[in-house]
Structures are given as structure tokens and as C-alpha cells.
XYZ file of C-alpha atoms in Angstrom:
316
model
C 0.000 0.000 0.000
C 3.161 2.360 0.273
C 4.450 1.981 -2.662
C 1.125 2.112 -4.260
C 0.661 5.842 -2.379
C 4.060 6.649 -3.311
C 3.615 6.101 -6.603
C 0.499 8.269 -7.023
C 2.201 10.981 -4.880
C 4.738 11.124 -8.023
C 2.274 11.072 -10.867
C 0.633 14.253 -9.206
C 4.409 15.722 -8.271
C 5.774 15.010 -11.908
C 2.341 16.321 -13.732
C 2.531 19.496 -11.521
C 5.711 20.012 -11.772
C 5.304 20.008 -15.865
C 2.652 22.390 -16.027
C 4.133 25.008 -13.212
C 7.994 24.467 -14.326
C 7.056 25.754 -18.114
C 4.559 28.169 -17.406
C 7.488 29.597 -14.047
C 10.102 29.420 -16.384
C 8.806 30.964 -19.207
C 7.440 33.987 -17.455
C 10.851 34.609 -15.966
C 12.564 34.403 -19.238
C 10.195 36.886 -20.417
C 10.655 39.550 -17.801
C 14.150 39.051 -17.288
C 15.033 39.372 -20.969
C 12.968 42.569 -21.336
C 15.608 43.940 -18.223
C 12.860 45.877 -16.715
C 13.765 44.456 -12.930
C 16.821 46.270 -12.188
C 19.547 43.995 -12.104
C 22.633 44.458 -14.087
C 22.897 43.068 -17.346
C 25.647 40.557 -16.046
C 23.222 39.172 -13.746
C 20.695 39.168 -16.004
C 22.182 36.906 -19.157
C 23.339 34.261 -15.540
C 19.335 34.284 -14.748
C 17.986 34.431 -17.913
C 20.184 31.260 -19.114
C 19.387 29.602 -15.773
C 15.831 29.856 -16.892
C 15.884 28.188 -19.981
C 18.280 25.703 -18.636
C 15.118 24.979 -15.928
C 12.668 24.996 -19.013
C 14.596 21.875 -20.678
C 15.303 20.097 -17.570
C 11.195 20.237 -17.537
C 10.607 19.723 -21.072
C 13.378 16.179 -21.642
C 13.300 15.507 -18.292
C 9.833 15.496 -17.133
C 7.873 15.836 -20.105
C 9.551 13.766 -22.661
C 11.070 11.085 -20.228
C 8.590 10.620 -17.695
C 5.318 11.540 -19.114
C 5.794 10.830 -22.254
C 7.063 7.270 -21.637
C 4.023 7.241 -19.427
C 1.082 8.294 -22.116
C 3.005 6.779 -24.960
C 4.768 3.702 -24.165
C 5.288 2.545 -27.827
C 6.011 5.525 -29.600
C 8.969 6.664 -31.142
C 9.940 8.220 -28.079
C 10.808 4.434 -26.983
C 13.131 3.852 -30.178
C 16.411 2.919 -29.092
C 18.121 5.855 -30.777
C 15.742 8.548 -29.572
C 15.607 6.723 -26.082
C 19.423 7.324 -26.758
C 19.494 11.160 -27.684
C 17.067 11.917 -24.959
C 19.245 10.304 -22.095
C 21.971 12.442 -23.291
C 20.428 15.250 -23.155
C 18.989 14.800 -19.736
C 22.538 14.194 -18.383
C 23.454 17.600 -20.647
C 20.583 19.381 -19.351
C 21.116 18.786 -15.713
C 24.730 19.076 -15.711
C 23.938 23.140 -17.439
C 21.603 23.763 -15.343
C 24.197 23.132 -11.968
C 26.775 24.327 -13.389
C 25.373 27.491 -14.129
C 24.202 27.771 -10.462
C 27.752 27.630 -10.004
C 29.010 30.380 -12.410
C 26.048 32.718 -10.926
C 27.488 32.145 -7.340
C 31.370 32.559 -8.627
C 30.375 36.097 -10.425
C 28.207 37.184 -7.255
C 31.317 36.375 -5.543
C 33.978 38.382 -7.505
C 30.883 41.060 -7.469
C 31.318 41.234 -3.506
C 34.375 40.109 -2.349
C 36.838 40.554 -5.218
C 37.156 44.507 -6.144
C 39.691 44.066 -8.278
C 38.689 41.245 -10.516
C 35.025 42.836 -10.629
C 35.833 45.080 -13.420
C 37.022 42.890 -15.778
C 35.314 39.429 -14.669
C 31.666 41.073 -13.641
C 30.534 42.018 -17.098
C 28.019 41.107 -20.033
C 30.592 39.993 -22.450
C 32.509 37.395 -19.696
C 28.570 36.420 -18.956
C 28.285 35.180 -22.158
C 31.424 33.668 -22.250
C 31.202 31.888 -19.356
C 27.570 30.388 -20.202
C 28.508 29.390 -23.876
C 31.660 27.606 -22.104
C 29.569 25.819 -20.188
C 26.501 24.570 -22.027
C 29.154 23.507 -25.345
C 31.323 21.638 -22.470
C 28.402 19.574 -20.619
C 26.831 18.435 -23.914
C 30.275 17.510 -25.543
C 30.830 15.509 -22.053
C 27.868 13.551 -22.162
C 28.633 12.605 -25.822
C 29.976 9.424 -24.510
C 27.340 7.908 -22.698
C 25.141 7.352 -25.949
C 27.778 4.307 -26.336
C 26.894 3.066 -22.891
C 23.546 2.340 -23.480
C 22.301 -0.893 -25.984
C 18.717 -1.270 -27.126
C 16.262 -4.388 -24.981
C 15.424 -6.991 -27.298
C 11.634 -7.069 -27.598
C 9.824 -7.739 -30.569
C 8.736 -4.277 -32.943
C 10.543 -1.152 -33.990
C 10.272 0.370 -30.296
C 12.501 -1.329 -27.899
C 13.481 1.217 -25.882
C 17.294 0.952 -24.667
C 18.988 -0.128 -20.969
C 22.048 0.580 -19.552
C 25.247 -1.530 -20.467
C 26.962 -3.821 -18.216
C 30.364 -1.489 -18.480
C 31.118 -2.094 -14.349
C 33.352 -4.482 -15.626
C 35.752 -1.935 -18.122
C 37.344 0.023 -16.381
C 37.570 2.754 -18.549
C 33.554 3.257 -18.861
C 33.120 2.168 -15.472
C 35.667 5.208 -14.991
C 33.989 7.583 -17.151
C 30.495 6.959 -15.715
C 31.528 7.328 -11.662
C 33.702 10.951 -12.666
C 29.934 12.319 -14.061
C 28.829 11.653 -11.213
C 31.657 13.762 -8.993
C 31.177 16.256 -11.762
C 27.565 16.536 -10.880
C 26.632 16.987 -7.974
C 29.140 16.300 -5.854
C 32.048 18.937 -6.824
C 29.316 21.704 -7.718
C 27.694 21.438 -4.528
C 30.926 21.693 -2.666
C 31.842 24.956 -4.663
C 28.551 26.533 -3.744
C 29.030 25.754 -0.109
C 32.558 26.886 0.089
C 32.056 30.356 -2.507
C 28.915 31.334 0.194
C 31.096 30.570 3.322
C 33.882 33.163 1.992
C 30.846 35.695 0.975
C 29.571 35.434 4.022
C 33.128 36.102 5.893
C 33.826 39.168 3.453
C 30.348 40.478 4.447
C 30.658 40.172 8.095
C 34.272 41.558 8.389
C 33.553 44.533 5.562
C 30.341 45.086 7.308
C 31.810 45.655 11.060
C 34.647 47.761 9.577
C 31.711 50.512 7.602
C 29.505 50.469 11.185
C 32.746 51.109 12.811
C 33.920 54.047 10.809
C 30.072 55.258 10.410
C 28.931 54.956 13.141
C 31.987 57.520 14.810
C 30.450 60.526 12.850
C 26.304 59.531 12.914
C 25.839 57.073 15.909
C 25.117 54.520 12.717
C 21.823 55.825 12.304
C 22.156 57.294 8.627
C 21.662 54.502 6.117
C 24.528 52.978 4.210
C 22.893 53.032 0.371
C 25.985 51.034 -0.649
C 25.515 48.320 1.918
C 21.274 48.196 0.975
C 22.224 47.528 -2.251
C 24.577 45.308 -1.433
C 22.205 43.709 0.859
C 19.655 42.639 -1.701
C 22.103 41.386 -4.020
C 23.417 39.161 -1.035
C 19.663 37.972 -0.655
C 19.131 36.913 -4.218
C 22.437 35.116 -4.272
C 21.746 33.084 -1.091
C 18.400 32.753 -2.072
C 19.125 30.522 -5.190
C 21.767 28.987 -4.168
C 20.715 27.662 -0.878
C 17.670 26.290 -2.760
C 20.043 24.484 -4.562
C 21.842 23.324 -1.676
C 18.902 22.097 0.081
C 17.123 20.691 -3.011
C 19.987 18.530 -3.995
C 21.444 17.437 -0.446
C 19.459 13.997 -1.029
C 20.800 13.290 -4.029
C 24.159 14.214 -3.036
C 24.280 12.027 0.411
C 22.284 9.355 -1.627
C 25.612 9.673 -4.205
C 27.888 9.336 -1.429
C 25.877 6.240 0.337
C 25.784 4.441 -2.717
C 29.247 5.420 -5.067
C 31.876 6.585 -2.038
C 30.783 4.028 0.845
C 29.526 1.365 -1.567
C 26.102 0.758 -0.250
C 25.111 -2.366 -1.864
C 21.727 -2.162 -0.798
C 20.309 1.131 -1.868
C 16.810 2.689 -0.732
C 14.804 3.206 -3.944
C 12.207 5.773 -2.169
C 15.389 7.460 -1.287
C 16.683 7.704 -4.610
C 13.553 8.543 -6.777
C 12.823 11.406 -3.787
C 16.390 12.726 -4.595
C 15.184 12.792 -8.622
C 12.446 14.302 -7.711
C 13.645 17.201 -5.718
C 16.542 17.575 -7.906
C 13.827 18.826 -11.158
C 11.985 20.575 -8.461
C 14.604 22.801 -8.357
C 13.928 23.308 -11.624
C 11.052 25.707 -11.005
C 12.121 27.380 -7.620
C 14.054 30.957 -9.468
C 10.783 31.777 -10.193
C 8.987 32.089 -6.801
C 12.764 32.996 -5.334
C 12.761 36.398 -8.069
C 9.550 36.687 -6.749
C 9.957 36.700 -3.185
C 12.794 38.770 -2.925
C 12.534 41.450 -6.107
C 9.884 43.908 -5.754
C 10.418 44.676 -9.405
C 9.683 41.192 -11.073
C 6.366 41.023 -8.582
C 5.582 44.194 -10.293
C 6.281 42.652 -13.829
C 4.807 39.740 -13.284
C 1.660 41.153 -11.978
C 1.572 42.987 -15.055
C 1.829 39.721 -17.366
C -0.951 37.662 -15.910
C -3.663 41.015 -15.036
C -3.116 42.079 -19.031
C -4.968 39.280 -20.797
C -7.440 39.759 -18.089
C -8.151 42.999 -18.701
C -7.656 42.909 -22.393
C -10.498 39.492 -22.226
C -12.592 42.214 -20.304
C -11.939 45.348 -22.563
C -13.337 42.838 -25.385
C -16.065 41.659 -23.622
C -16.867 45.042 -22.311
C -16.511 46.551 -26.140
């Protein structure tokens, strides 16, 4: 009966998720490409790509992959080469969508702590850079794993496809355990250790300022450079502790299973850690939302205009 509830409780997870992660992400991409919300355009092109990273996480992850392997289980989404492609791109997919978690937090953290790299690392141009690197080098890495994967022998044209038995080679078995410290292991590590020495700039630079304020206005005036340093600090932590939290299952189910060589792995564990790892897939959305007064205002705007348009009609 437990894994009959458990089951249901992911149909309803995965088909919300589908419907909220598209519509979340595609609303952000919207208002953060028009760069109405006041962020610099640095930030912006790191959000705006972390977007529609999210958006095909949700689309070959959760549409194509689960549902659609759900609703159609002998289409041509079961062919053995498309089965293929899609697994690839999953893997591809996931790994941009860390990864550029990871960039976001490194250029918030040159941004804050680094003066003297800010100028020439914190800029639009670098952005781009640094986002092109990444998305060409996690799709050229997964290239590989199409030839770890061999079609099941079942009668008709869609067979679907399984993973090799390639524990045996060591230089697969090699290749497949080093994705797996490549994602999530070493990115979650980074974003843990680049908010610790944030956080230590920020407490040190912020005692020095009250310090020499507060000897010629009691530190009453307000500091406008440490408010708008403030809110950047918020939407930095803000993403990237949902990350942390979202993916610490998956991560301590990784280190059970591949580090201490847990023969006997929990299941529920691991298909909770899947599922809160494409949950956090759809977070930015509400986090831009929570902590930007701007995109409220923008988004507010998006989904009252067909409204009142629907009404100016009617109305007319």
C-alpha cells in the first residue's frame, strides 16, 4: 500500500511540476530578458540562461522522459536511438543547469568580495562567455554515454534501450563514476565553500563601515551602498541555498551508494532525490519573486493584461 501511495504521490508531483515548471520558467525568461527588474545586465544573461536551462530540464526531463514514456509507451519516443538522444540530453541538461548555479554564485562572488577582478570578470561579455563555455562543455561531455547504453530486445521497432553492463571496463566504469563527482558532488561543494567566503567578506567589511560610520552619525544614517549590497546578497543566497537544500538527497544518496559502496540502496530514497533535484527546476521563479519587488511588479503585469484585455473585449 506504500508503494502504491508513493507512486500516485509522483504522478501528481511530476504532472505538476510540468505544467508550473514551463509556465514559471517561461514567465521569468520573459521579464528578465525585457531587463525591466533592475539587475545588471551581467546578472541578467546568468538568470535568464538559468531559466531556460530549468525549461529543458522540464521539457526532456519530465515531459519527454517521464510523461511521455508514461502516455506513450510505444512511440517513437521508446526507439532505441531517440531513447538514446534523450538520455543524453537529460545528463546535458542537468549538468547546465548546476553548473550554471555555479558560475552565478562565482560572479556574485567576484561582485562582492573581489574589487579588483570585478571590473574585468563582472561584465556582459565574460557572462556570455562563461555560459557558452559551459553549455558547449556539458553536452560535448555527455557525448559518450550514448555508447553506454544498448537497445532491450523485444519484438517491434520500439525497444526502448537499458544501460550496459560497463562495471566491468574500467575505462567506462571510470567515465560513468567521474559524471557523477562532476555533478553533484564537486558543484555542490563549490557553492558551499564560494557562500562561506561571501559570508566572511560580508561580516568583516560590514563591522569595519559600522565602525567608521557609526563615529560621525551614531550609525543611524543609512549605508545606500551596503542596501544595495544587501539585496544582491539575498538573491544570491536565495538561489543557491535552494540548490543546496534541493539537492542534499541526491548528493548524500551519491555518497551512500558510489563513495561508501552501499550495496543495498533505498529506492524511495533515490527517486525522492530525482524528484527534488527537477523541483529545483522551477524554484528561481517564486525565489525572483519573493525577494525582487520589481519582477512582482512585472509579473503582476503579465498575468492582469490578458485579463483585462479578455474584459476590454467583452466590455466593447
Amino acid at each position: 500500500m506504500g508503494g502504491l501511495a508513493f507512486v500516485l504521490v509522483q504522478d501528481i508531483f511530476y504532472h505538476s511540476l510540468a505544467v508550473i515548471g514551463v509556465a514559471a520558467n517561461l514567465m521569468t525568461i520573459v521579464i528578465l530578458s525585457r531587463g525591466s527588474c533592475g539587475l545588471s545586465r551581467c546578472t541578467g544573461r546568468y538568470l535568464v540562461s538559468m531559466a531556460v536551462a530549468d525549461l529543458l530540464v522540464i521539457i526532456f526531463c519530465v515531459i519527454l522522459k517521464y510523461l511521455g514514456t508514461l502516455y506513450f509507451p510505444f512511440s517513437f519516443l521508446n526507439h532505441y536511438y531517440v531513447c538514446s538522444f534523450n538520455i543524453i540530453m537529460n545528463a546535458a541538461l542537468v549538468d547546465c543547469s548546476v553548473w550554471l548555479t555555479v558560475a552565478f554564485t562565482l560572479d556574485r562572488f567576484m561582485a562582492i568580495c573581489c574589487q579588483r577582478l570585478k571590473a574585468r570578470y563582472c561584465t556582459e561579455r565574460t557572462a556570455a562567455r562563461v555560459i557558452m563555455t559551459v553549455c558547449m562543455v556539458s553536452h560535448l561531455r555527455n557525448i559518450p554515454r550514448y555508447f553506454t547504453y544498448e537497445p532491450i530486445h523485444t519484438p517491434g521497432p520500439y525497444r526502448g534501450c537499458r544501460l550496459r553492463n560497463v562495471c566491468t571496463k574500467s575505462l567506462w566504469a571510470a567515465y560513468m563514476w567521474s559524471g557523477t563527482i562532476l555533478t553533484p558532488l564537486i558543484p555542490y561543494i563549490c557553492i558551499l565553500l564560494l557562500n562561506a567566503l561571501t559570508v566572511r567578506h560580508i561580516l568583516m567589511a560590514s563591522r569595519v563601515r559600522k565602525a567608521f560610520r557609526g563615529q560621525g552619525n551614531d550609525g543611524k544614517q543609512v549605508d545606500l551602498e551596503m542596501e544595495n549590497r544587501r539585496r544582491s546578497i539575498i538573491l544570491l543566497f536565495a538561489i543557491s541555498g535552494s540548490f543546496v537544500v534541493l539537492w542534499i538527497t541526491r548528493v548524500v544518496d551519491f555518497v551512500f551508494q558510489e563513495i561508501l559502496l552501499d550495496m543495498s540502496p533505498n529506492v524511495i530514497v533515490t527517486q525522492v532525490g530525482g524528484m527534488l533535484m527537477y523541483l529545483n527546476s522551477c524554484t528561481n521563479t517564486c525565489i525572483y519573486a519573493l525577494t525582487q519587488a520589481k519582477f512582482r511588479g512585472e509579473m503582476k503585469r503579465i498575468v492582469t493584461h490578458p485579463i483585462y484585455l479578455l474584459l476590454k473585449l467583452i466590455k466593447g
